[in-house]
mmCIF file with all atom_site columns, C-alpha atoms in Angstrom:
data_model
loop_
_atom_site.group_PDB
_atom_site.id
_atom_site.type_symbol
_atom_site.label_atom_id
_atom_site.label_alt_id
_atom_site.label_comp_id
_atom_site.label_asym_id
_atom_site.label_entity_id
_atom_site.label_seq_id
_atom_site.pdbx_PDB_ins_code
_atom_site.Cartn_x
_atom_site.Cartn_y
_atom_site.Cartn_z
_atom_site.occupancy
_atom_site.B_iso_or_equiv
_atom_site.pdbx_formal_charge
_atom_site.auth_seq_id
_atom_site.auth_comp_id
_atom_site.auth_asym_id
_atom_site.auth_atom_id
_atom_site.pdbx_PDB_model_num
ATOM 1   C CA . UNK A 1 1   ? -55.517 -18.860 -88.399 1.00 0.00 ? 219 UNK A CA 1
ATOM 2   C CA . UNK A 1 2   ? -52.473 -20.211 -86.554 1.00 0.00 ? 220 UNK A CA 1
ATOM 3   C CA . UNK A 1 3   ? -50.120 -17.912 -84.690 1.00 0.00 ? 221 UNK A CA 1
ATOM 4   C CA . UNK A 1 4   ? -46.866 -17.092 -86.449 1.00 0.00 ? 222 UNK A CA 1
ATOM 5   C CA . UNK A 1 5   ? -43.853 -19.051 -85.291 1.00 0.00 ? 223 UNK A CA 1
ATOM 6   C CA . UNK A 1 6   ? -41.549 -16.376 -86.713 1.00 0.00 ? 224 UNK A CA 1
ATOM 7   C CA . UNK A 1 7   ? -40.895 -14.684 -83.355 1.00 0.00 ? 225 UNK A CA 1
ATOM 8   C CA . UNK A 1 8   ? -37.753 -12.545 -83.329 1.00 0.00 ? 226 UNK A CA 1
ATOM 9   C CA . UNK A 1 9   ? -35.020 -13.852 -81.021 1.00 0.00 ? 227 UNK A CA 1
ATOM 10  C CA . UNK A 1 10  ? -35.308 -10.770 -78.814 1.00 0.00 ? 228 UNK A CA 1
ATOM 11  C CA . UNK A 1 11  ? -39.008 -11.445 -78.156 1.00 0.00 ? 229 UNK A CA 1
ATOM 12  C CA . UNK A 1 12  ? -38.396 -15.149 -77.570 1.00 0.00 ? 230 UNK A CA 1
ATOM 13  C CA . UNK A 1 13  ? -35.738 -14.323 -74.958 1.00 0.00 ? 231 UNK A CA 1
ATOM 14  C CA . UNK A 1 14  ? -37.834 -11.622 -73.292 1.00 0.00 ? 232 UNK A CA 1
ATOM 15  C CA . UNK A 1 15  ? -38.217 -12.201 -69.537 1.00 0.00 ? 233 UNK A CA 1
ATOM 16  C CA . UNK A 1 16  ? -41.023 -10.195 -67.932 1.00 0.00 ? 234 UNK A CA 1
ATOM 17  C CA . UNK A 1 17  ? -39.638 -10.956 -64.467 1.00 0.00 ? 235 UNK A CA 1
ATOM 18  C CA . UNK A 1 18  ? -36.666 -8.693  -65.229 1.00 0.00 ? 236 UNK A CA 1
ATOM 19  C CA . UNK A 1 19  ? -38.818 -5.677  -66.112 1.00 0.00 ? 237 UNK A CA 1
ATOM 20  C CA . UNK A 1 20  ? -38.718 -2.986  -63.432 1.00 0.00 ? 238 UNK A CA 1
ATOM 21  C CA . UNK A 1 21  ? -42.246 -1.720  -64.095 1.00 0.00 ? 239 UNK A CA 1
ATOM 22  C CA . UNK A 1 22  ? -43.715 -5.207  -63.876 1.00 0.00 ? 240 UNK A CA 1
ATOM 23  C CA . UNK A 1 23  ? -41.911 -5.885  -60.591 1.00 0.00 ? 241 UNK A CA 1
ATOM 24  C CA . UNK A 1 24  ? -42.894 -2.512  -59.086 1.00 0.00 ? 242 UNK A CA 1
ATOM 25  C CA . UNK A 1 25  ? -46.532 -2.994  -60.112 1.00 0.00 ? 243 UNK A CA 1
ATOM 26  C CA . UNK A 1 26  ? -46.545 -6.492  -58.590 1.00 0.00 ? 244 UNK A CA 1
ATOM 27  C CA . UNK A 1 27  ? -45.011 -5.156  -55.376 1.00 0.00 ? 245 UNK A CA 1
ATOM 28  C CA . UNK A 1 28  ? -47.657 -2.417  -55.297 1.00 0.00 ? 246 UNK A CA 1
ATOM 29  C CA . UNK A 1 29  ? -50.368 -5.083  -55.527 1.00 0.00 ? 247 UNK A CA 1
ATOM 30  C CA . UNK A 1 30  ? -48.796 -6.883  -52.558 1.00 0.00 ? 248 UNK A CA 1
ATOM 31  C CA . UNK A 1 31  ? -48.644 -3.604  -50.638 1.00 0.00 ? 249 UNK A CA 1
ATOM 32  C CA . UNK A 1 32  ? -52.338 -2.902  -51.310 1.00 0.00 ? 250 UNK A CA 1
ATOM 33  C CA . UNK A 1 33  ? -53.265 -6.417  -50.159 1.00 0.00 ? 251 UNK A CA 1
ATOM 34  C CA . UNK A 1 34  ? -51.276 -6.074  -46.923 1.00 0.00 ? 252 UNK A CA 1
ATOM 35  C CA . UNK A 1 35  ? -52.570 -2.522  -46.354 1.00 0.00 ? 253 UNK A CA 1
ATOM 36  C CA . UNK A 1 36  ? -56.160 -3.742  -46.765 1.00 0.00 ? 254 UNK A CA 1
ATOM 37  C CA . UNK A 1 37  ? -55.603 -6.434  -44.135 1.00 0.00 ? 255 UNK A CA 1
ATOM 38  C CA . UNK A 1 38  ? -54.080 -4.001  -41.628 1.00 0.00 ? 256 UNK A CA 1
ATOM 39  C CA . UNK A 1 39  ? -56.546 -1.149  -42.364 1.00 0.00 ? 257 UNK A CA 1
ATOM 40  C CA . UNK A 1 40  ? -59.837 -3.055  -42.907 1.00 0.00 ? 258 UNK A CA 1
ATOM 41  C CA . UNK A 1 41  ? -62.551 -0.763  -44.228 1.00 0.00 ? 259 UNK A CA 1
ATOM 42  C CA . UNK A 1 42  ? -60.480 2.256   -43.356 1.00 0.00 ? 260 UNK A CA 1
ATOM 43  C CA . UNK A 1 43  ? -57.847 4.582   -44.597 1.00 0.00 ? 261 UNK A CA 1
ATOM 44  C CA . UNK A 1 44  ? -56.117 4.004   -47.936 1.00 0.00 ? 262 UNK A CA 1
ATOM 45  C CA . UNK A 1 45  ? -52.377 4.402   -48.366 1.00 0.00 ? 263 UNK A CA 1
ATOM 46  C CA . UNK A 1 46  ? -52.735 7.649   -50.404 1.00 0.00 ? 264 UNK A CA 1
ATOM 47  C CA . UNK A 1 47  ? -55.129 9.035   -47.766 1.00 0.00 ? 265 UNK A CA 1
ATOM 48  C CA . UNK A 1 48  ? -52.618 8.193   -45.040 1.00 0.00 ? 266 UNK A CA 1
ATOM 49  C CA . UNK A 1 49  ? -49.852 9.885   -47.049 1.00 0.00 ? 267 UNK A CA 1
ATOM 50  C CA . UNK A 1 50  ? -51.903 13.085  -47.250 1.00 0.00 ? 268 UNK A CA 1
ATOM 51  C CA . UNK A 1 51  ? -52.676 13.029  -43.522 1.00 0.00 ? 269 UNK A CA 1
ATOM 52  C CA . UNK A 1 52  ? -48.969 12.444  -42.853 1.00 0.00 ? 270 UNK A CA 1
ATOM 53  C CA . UNK A 1 53  ? -47.863 15.365  -45.023 1.00 0.00 ? 271 UNK A CA 1
ATOM 54  C CA . UNK A 1 54  ? -50.354 17.705  -43.334 1.00 0.00 ? 272 UNK A CA 1
ATOM 55  C CA . UNK A 1 55  ? -49.396 16.475  -39.856 1.00 0.00 ? 273 UNK A CA 1
ATOM 56  C CA . UNK A 1 56  ? -45.711 17.063  -40.610 1.00 0.00 ? 274 UNK A CA 1
ATOM 57  C CA . UNK A 1 57  ? -45.902 20.258  -42.693 1.00 0.00 ? 275 UNK A CA 1
ATOM 58  C CA . UNK A 1 58  ? -49.083 21.984  -41.589 1.00 0.00 ? 276 UNK A CA 1
ATOM 59  C CA . UNK A 1 59  ? -51.554 23.455  -44.095 1.00 0.00 ? 277 UNK A CA 1
ATOM 60  C CA . UNK A 1 60  ? -50.492 23.057  -47.725 1.00 0.00 ? 278 UNK A CA 1
ATOM 61  C CA . UNK A 1 61  ? -51.838 24.098  -51.075 1.00 0.00 ? 279 UNK A CA 1
ATOM 62  C CA . UNK A 1 62  ? -53.191 21.180  -53.048 1.00 0.00 ? 280 UNK A CA 1
ATOM 63  C CA . UNK A 1 63  ? -50.292 21.562  -55.509 1.00 0.00 ? 281 UNK A CA 1
ATOM 64  C CA . UNK A 1 64  ? -47.669 21.417  -52.745 1.00 0.00 ? 282 UNK A CA 1
ATOM 65  C CA . UNK A 1 65  ? -49.528 18.541  -51.119 1.00 0.00 ? 283 UNK A CA 1
ATOM 66  C CA . UNK A 1 66  ? -49.536 16.441  -54.300 1.00 0.00 ? 284 UNK A CA 1
ATOM 67  C CA . UNK A 1 67  ? -45.812 17.048  -54.688 1.00 0.00 ? 285 UNK A CA 1
ATOM 68  C CA . UNK A 1 68  ? -45.090 16.020  -51.093 1.00 0.00 ? 286 UNK A CA 1
ATOM 69  C CA . UNK A 1 69  ? -47.004 12.757  -51.410 1.00 0.00 ? 287 UNK A CA 1
ATOM 70  C CA . UNK A 1 70  ? -46.121 12.081  -55.067 1.00 0.00 ? 288 UNK A CA 1
ATOM 71  C CA . UNK A 1 71  ? -49.644 11.792  -56.428 1.00 0.00 ? 289 UNK A CA 1
ATOM 72  C CA . UNK A 1 72  ? -50.983 13.064  -59.734 1.00 0.00 ? 290 UNK A CA 1
ATOM 73  C CA . UNK A 1 73  ? -53.422 16.000  -59.837 1.00 0.00 ? 291 UNK A CA 1
ATOM 74  C CA . UNK A 1 74  ? -56.633 14.041  -60.326 1.00 0.00 ? 292 UNK A CA 1
ATOM 75  C CA . UNK A 1 75  ? -55.790 11.440  -57.668 1.00 0.00 ? 293 UNK A CA 1
ATOM 76  C CA . UNK A 1 76  ? -54.885 14.173  -55.181 1.00 0.00 ? 294 UNK A CA 1
ATOM 77  C CA . UNK A 1 77  ? -58.139 16.026  -55.852 1.00 0.00 ? 295 UNK A CA 1
ATOM 78  C CA . UNK A 1 78  ? -60.144 12.815  -55.412 1.00 0.00 ? 296 UNK A CA 1
ATOM 79  C CA . UNK A 1 79  ? -58.351 11.789  -52.201 1.00 0.00 ? 297 UNK A CA 1
ATOM 80  C CA . UNK A 1 80  ? -58.723 15.284  -50.712 1.00 0.00 ? 298 UNK A CA 1
ATOM 81  C CA . UNK A 1 81  ? -62.423 15.291  -51.635 1.00 0.00 ? 299 UNK A CA 1
ATOM 82  C CA . UNK A 1 82  ? -62.906 11.972  -49.835 1.00 0.00 ? 300 UNK A CA 1
ATOM 83  C CA . UNK A 1 83  ? -60.999 13.194  -46.770 1.00 0.00 ? 301 UNK A CA 1
ATOM 84  C CA . UNK A 1 84  ? -63.095 16.384  -46.689 1.00 0.00 ? 302 UNK A CA 1
ATOM 85  C CA . UNK A 1 85  ? -66.255 14.258  -46.848 1.00 0.00 ? 303 UNK A CA 1
ATOM 86  C CA . UNK A 1 86  ? -64.979 12.264  -43.848 1.00 0.00 ? 304 UNK A CA 1
ATOM 87  C CA . UNK A 1 87  ? -64.132 15.567  -42.078 1.00 0.00 ? 305 UNK A CA 1
ATOM 88  C CA . UNK A 1 88  ? -60.495 14.513  -41.706 1.00 0.00 ? 306 UNK A CA 1
ATOM 89  C CA . UNK A 1 89  ? -59.256 17.587  -43.607 1.00 0.00 ? 307 UNK A CA 1
ATOM 90  C CA . UNK A 1 90  ? -60.725 20.950  -44.500 1.00 0.00 ? 308 UNK A CA 1
ATOM 91  C CA . UNK A 1 91  ? -60.135 22.877  -47.688 1.00 0.00 ? 309 UNK A CA 1
ATOM 92  C CA . UNK A 1 92  ? -60.383 26.642  -48.218 1.00 0.00 ? 310 UNK A CA 1
ATOM 93  C CA . UNK A 1 93  ? -59.348 29.135  -50.869 1.00 0.00 ? 311 UNK A CA 1
ATOM 94  C CA . UNK A 1 94  ? -55.846 30.479  -50.379 1.00 0.00 ? 312 UNK A CA 1
ATOM 95  C CA . UNK A 1 95  ? -56.195 34.058  -49.086 1.00 0.00 ? 313 UNK A CA 1
ATOM 96  C CA . UNK A 1 96  ? -53.141 35.052  -51.159 1.00 0.00 ? 314 UNK A CA 1
ATOM 97  C CA . UNK A 1 97  ? -54.344 33.444  -54.398 1.00 0.00 ? 315 UNK A CA 1
ATOM 98  C CA . UNK A 1 98  ? -58.028 32.497  -54.811 1.00 0.00 ? 316 UNK A CA 1
ATOM 99  C CA . UNK A 1 99  ? -57.105 30.070  -57.619 1.00 0.00 ? 317 UNK A CA 1
ATOM 100 C CA . UNK A 1 100 ? -55.337 27.834  -55.099 1.00 0.00 ? 318 UNK A CA 1
ATOM 101 C CA . UNK A 1 101 ? -56.866 25.648  -52.401 1.00 0.00 ? 319 UNK A CA 1
ATOM 102 C CA . UNK A 1 102 ? -55.264 25.185  -48.973 1.00 0.00 ? 320 UNK A CA 1
ATOM 103 C CA . UNK A 1 103 ? -55.789 21.849  -47.244 1.00 0.00 ? 321 UNK A CA 1
ATOM 104 C CA . UNK A 1 104 ? -55.671 21.615  -43.438 1.00 0.00 ? 322 UNK A CA 1
ATOM 105 C CA . UNK A 1 105 ? -55.769 18.662  -41.079 1.00 0.00 ? 323 UNK A CA 1
ATOM 106 C CA . UNK A 1 106 ? -58.791 18.663  -38.744 1.00 0.00 ? 324 UNK A CA 1
ATOM 107 C CA . UNK A 1 107 ? -58.668 17.451  -35.124 1.00 0.00 ? 325 UNK A CA 1
ATOM 108 C CA . UNK A 1 108 ? -60.341 14.211  -36.252 1.00 0.00 ? 326 UNK A CA 1
ATOM 109 C CA . UNK A 1 109 ? -57.759 13.850  -39.025 1.00 0.00 ? 327 UNK A CA 1
ATOM 110 C CA . UNK A 1 110 ? -54.869 14.371  -36.610 1.00 0.00 ? 328 UNK A CA 1
ATOM 111 C CA . UNK A 1 111 ? -56.321 11.786  -34.197 1.00 0.00 ? 329 UNK A CA 1
ATOM 112 C CA . UNK A 1 112 ? -56.791 9.234   -36.991 1.00 0.00 ? 330 UNK A CA 1
ATOM 113 C CA . UNK A 1 113 ? -53.281 9.935   -38.302 1.00 0.00 ? 331 UNK A CA 1
ATOM 114 C CA . UNK A 1 114 ? -51.727 9.370   -34.870 1.00 0.00 ? 332 UNK A CA 1
ATOM 115 C CA . UNK A 1 115 ? -53.677 6.130   -34.434 1.00 0.00 ? 333 UNK A CA 1
ATOM 116 C CA . UNK A 1 116 ? -52.743 4.957   -37.942 1.00 0.00 ? 334 UNK A CA 1
ATOM 117 C CA . UNK A 1 117 ? -48.971 5.390   -37.765 1.00 0.00 ? 335 UNK A CA 1
ATOM 118 C CA . UNK A 1 118 ? -48.578 2.115   -35.836 1.00 0.00 ? 336 UNK A CA 1
ATOM 119 C CA . UNK A 1 119 ? -50.563 0.299   -38.517 1.00 0.00 ? 337 UNK A CA 1
ATOM 120 C CA . UNK A 1 120 ? -48.506 1.889   -41.295 1.00 0.00 ? 338 UNK A CA 1
ATOM 121 C CA . UNK A 1 121 ? -45.322 0.625   -39.619 1.00 0.00 ? 339 UNK A CA 1
ATOM 122 C CA . UNK A 1 122 ? -46.858 -2.882  -39.517 1.00 0.00 ? 340 UNK A CA 1
ATOM 123 C CA . UNK A 1 123 ? -47.555 -2.701  -43.253 1.00 0.00 ? 341 UNK A CA 1
ATOM 124 C CA . UNK A 1 124 ? -43.982 -1.622  -43.940 1.00 0.00 ? 342 UNK A CA 1
ATOM 125 C CA . UNK A 1 125 ? -42.588 -4.423  -41.783 1.00 0.00 ? 343 UNK A CA 1
ATOM 126 C CA . UNK A 1 126 ? -44.778 -6.969  -43.562 1.00 0.00 ? 344 UNK A CA 1
ATOM 127 C CA . UNK A 1 127 ? -43.578 -5.699  -46.950 1.00 0.00 ? 345 UNK A CA 1
ATOM 128 C CA . UNK A 1 128 ? -39.940 -5.979  -45.908 1.00 0.00 ? 346 UNK A CA 1
ATOM 129 C CA . UNK A 1 129 ? -40.288 -9.288  -44.036 1.00 0.00 ? 347 UNK A CA 1
ATOM 130 C CA . UNK A 1 130 ? -37.535 -11.691 -44.942 1.00 0.00 ? 348 UNK A CA 1
ATOM 131 C CA . UNK A 1 131 ? -35.039 -8.961  -45.844 1.00 0.00 ? 349 UNK A CA 1
ATOM 132 C CA . UNK A 1 132 ? -32.103 -8.302  -43.535 1.00 0.00 ? 350 UNK A CA 1
ATOM 133 C CA . UNK A 1 133 ? -31.151 -4.737  -42.559 1.00 0.00 ? 351 UNK A CA 1
ATOM 134 C CA . UNK A 1 134 ? -28.609 -4.401  -45.366 1.00 0.00 ? 352 UNK A CA 1
ATOM 135 C CA . UNK A 1 135 ? -31.138 -5.539  -47.977 1.00 0.00 ? 353 UNK A CA 1
ATOM 136 C CA . UNK A 1 136 ? -33.769 -3.175  -46.578 1.00 0.00 ? 354 UNK A CA 1
ATOM 137 C CA . UNK A 1 137 ? -31.353 -0.268  -46.738 1.00 0.00 ? 355 UNK A CA 1
ATOM 138 C CA . UNK A 1 138 ? -30.286 -1.188  -50.279 1.00 0.00 ? 356 UNK A CA 1
ATOM 139 C CA . UNK A 1 139 ? -33.880 -1.486  -51.480 1.00 0.00 ? 357 UNK A CA 1
ATOM 140 C CA . UNK A 1 140 ? -34.933 1.858   -50.002 1.00 0.00 ? 358 UNK A CA 1
ATOM 141 C CA . UNK A 1 141 ? -31.777 3.561   -51.272 1.00 0.00 ? 359 UNK A CA 1
ATOM 142 C CA . UNK A 1 142 ? -32.238 2.228   -54.800 1.00 0.00 ? 360 UNK A CA 1
ATOM 143 C CA . UNK A 1 143 ? -35.934 3.154   -54.920 1.00 0.00 ? 361 UNK A CA 1
ATOM 144 C CA . UNK A 1 144 ? -35.026 6.643   -53.683 1.00 0.00 ? 362 UNK A CA 1
ATOM 145 C CA . UNK A 1 145 ? -32.381 6.903   -56.417 1.00 0.00 ? 363 UNK A CA 1
ATOM 146 C CA . UNK A 1 146 ? -34.922 5.916   -59.082 1.00 0.00 ? 364 UNK A CA 1
ATOM 147 C CA . UNK A 1 147 ? -37.369 8.539   -57.826 1.00 0.00 ? 365 UNK A CA 1
ATOM 148 C CA . UNK A 1 148 ? -34.682 11.220  -57.727 1.00 0.00 ? 366 UNK A CA 1
ATOM 149 C CA . UNK A 1 149 ? -33.359 10.298  -61.175 1.00 0.00 ? 367 UNK A CA 1
ATOM 150 C CA . UNK A 1 150 ? -36.788 10.567  -62.792 1.00 0.00 ? 368 UNK A CA 1
ATOM 151 C CA . UNK A 1 151 ? -38.403 13.285  -60.681 1.00 0.00 ? 369 UNK A CA 1
ATOM 152 C CA . UNK A 1 152 ? -38.605 15.661  -63.644 1.00 0.00 ? 370 UNK A CA 1
ATOM 153 C CA . UNK A 1 153 ? -41.098 13.360  -65.355 1.00 0.00 ? 371 UNK A CA 1
ATOM 154 C CA . UNK A 1 154 ? -43.686 13.818  -62.620 1.00 0.00 ? 372 UNK A CA 1
ATOM 155 C CA . UNK A 1 155 ? -44.198 17.609  -62.651 1.00 0.00 ? 373 UNK A CA 1
ATOM 156 C CA . UNK A 1 156 ? -44.063 17.985  -58.876 1.00 0.00 ? 374 UNK A CA 1
ATOM 157 C CA . UNK A 1 157 ? -43.588 21.476  -57.537 1.00 0.00 ? 375 UNK A CA 1
ATOM 158 C CA . UNK A 1 158 ? -44.013 23.348  -54.287 1.00 0.00 ? 376 UNK A CA 1
ATOM 159 C CA . UNK A 1 159 ? -46.029 26.248  -55.863 1.00 0.00 ? 377 UNK A CA 1
#
């Protein structure tokens, strides 16, 4: 059976390189590749984000933590579980509400976080290499605007 040549004009003119989701996904793949080079066999970007949030905010419920780092529930639970296994964070029941879990940074987690910030800056610089300061500012501003515009879709909340 031969493919149909009756492709609507809209489909024939479709350019995947102008699709925001495709571009963001491709950029994420680049980020993961760079991150893996700078953090060989170590911390993942979501793990670093969780350590960062805890270092900056102190102990957080898992719900507040996932909102701070913009991860979905299952990913947050998995990342926290892995960090607990590495003894970089601890997790206990919230004394005010036993249904909630509070995540705390351990001394080992704080030390790894402090050591990792320099590497995270290197990853960011590699991602933005070739962009001048104005372009960097524009990119970060526009990405922030997209996140703010669509934040209701992600069900983030502080508790």
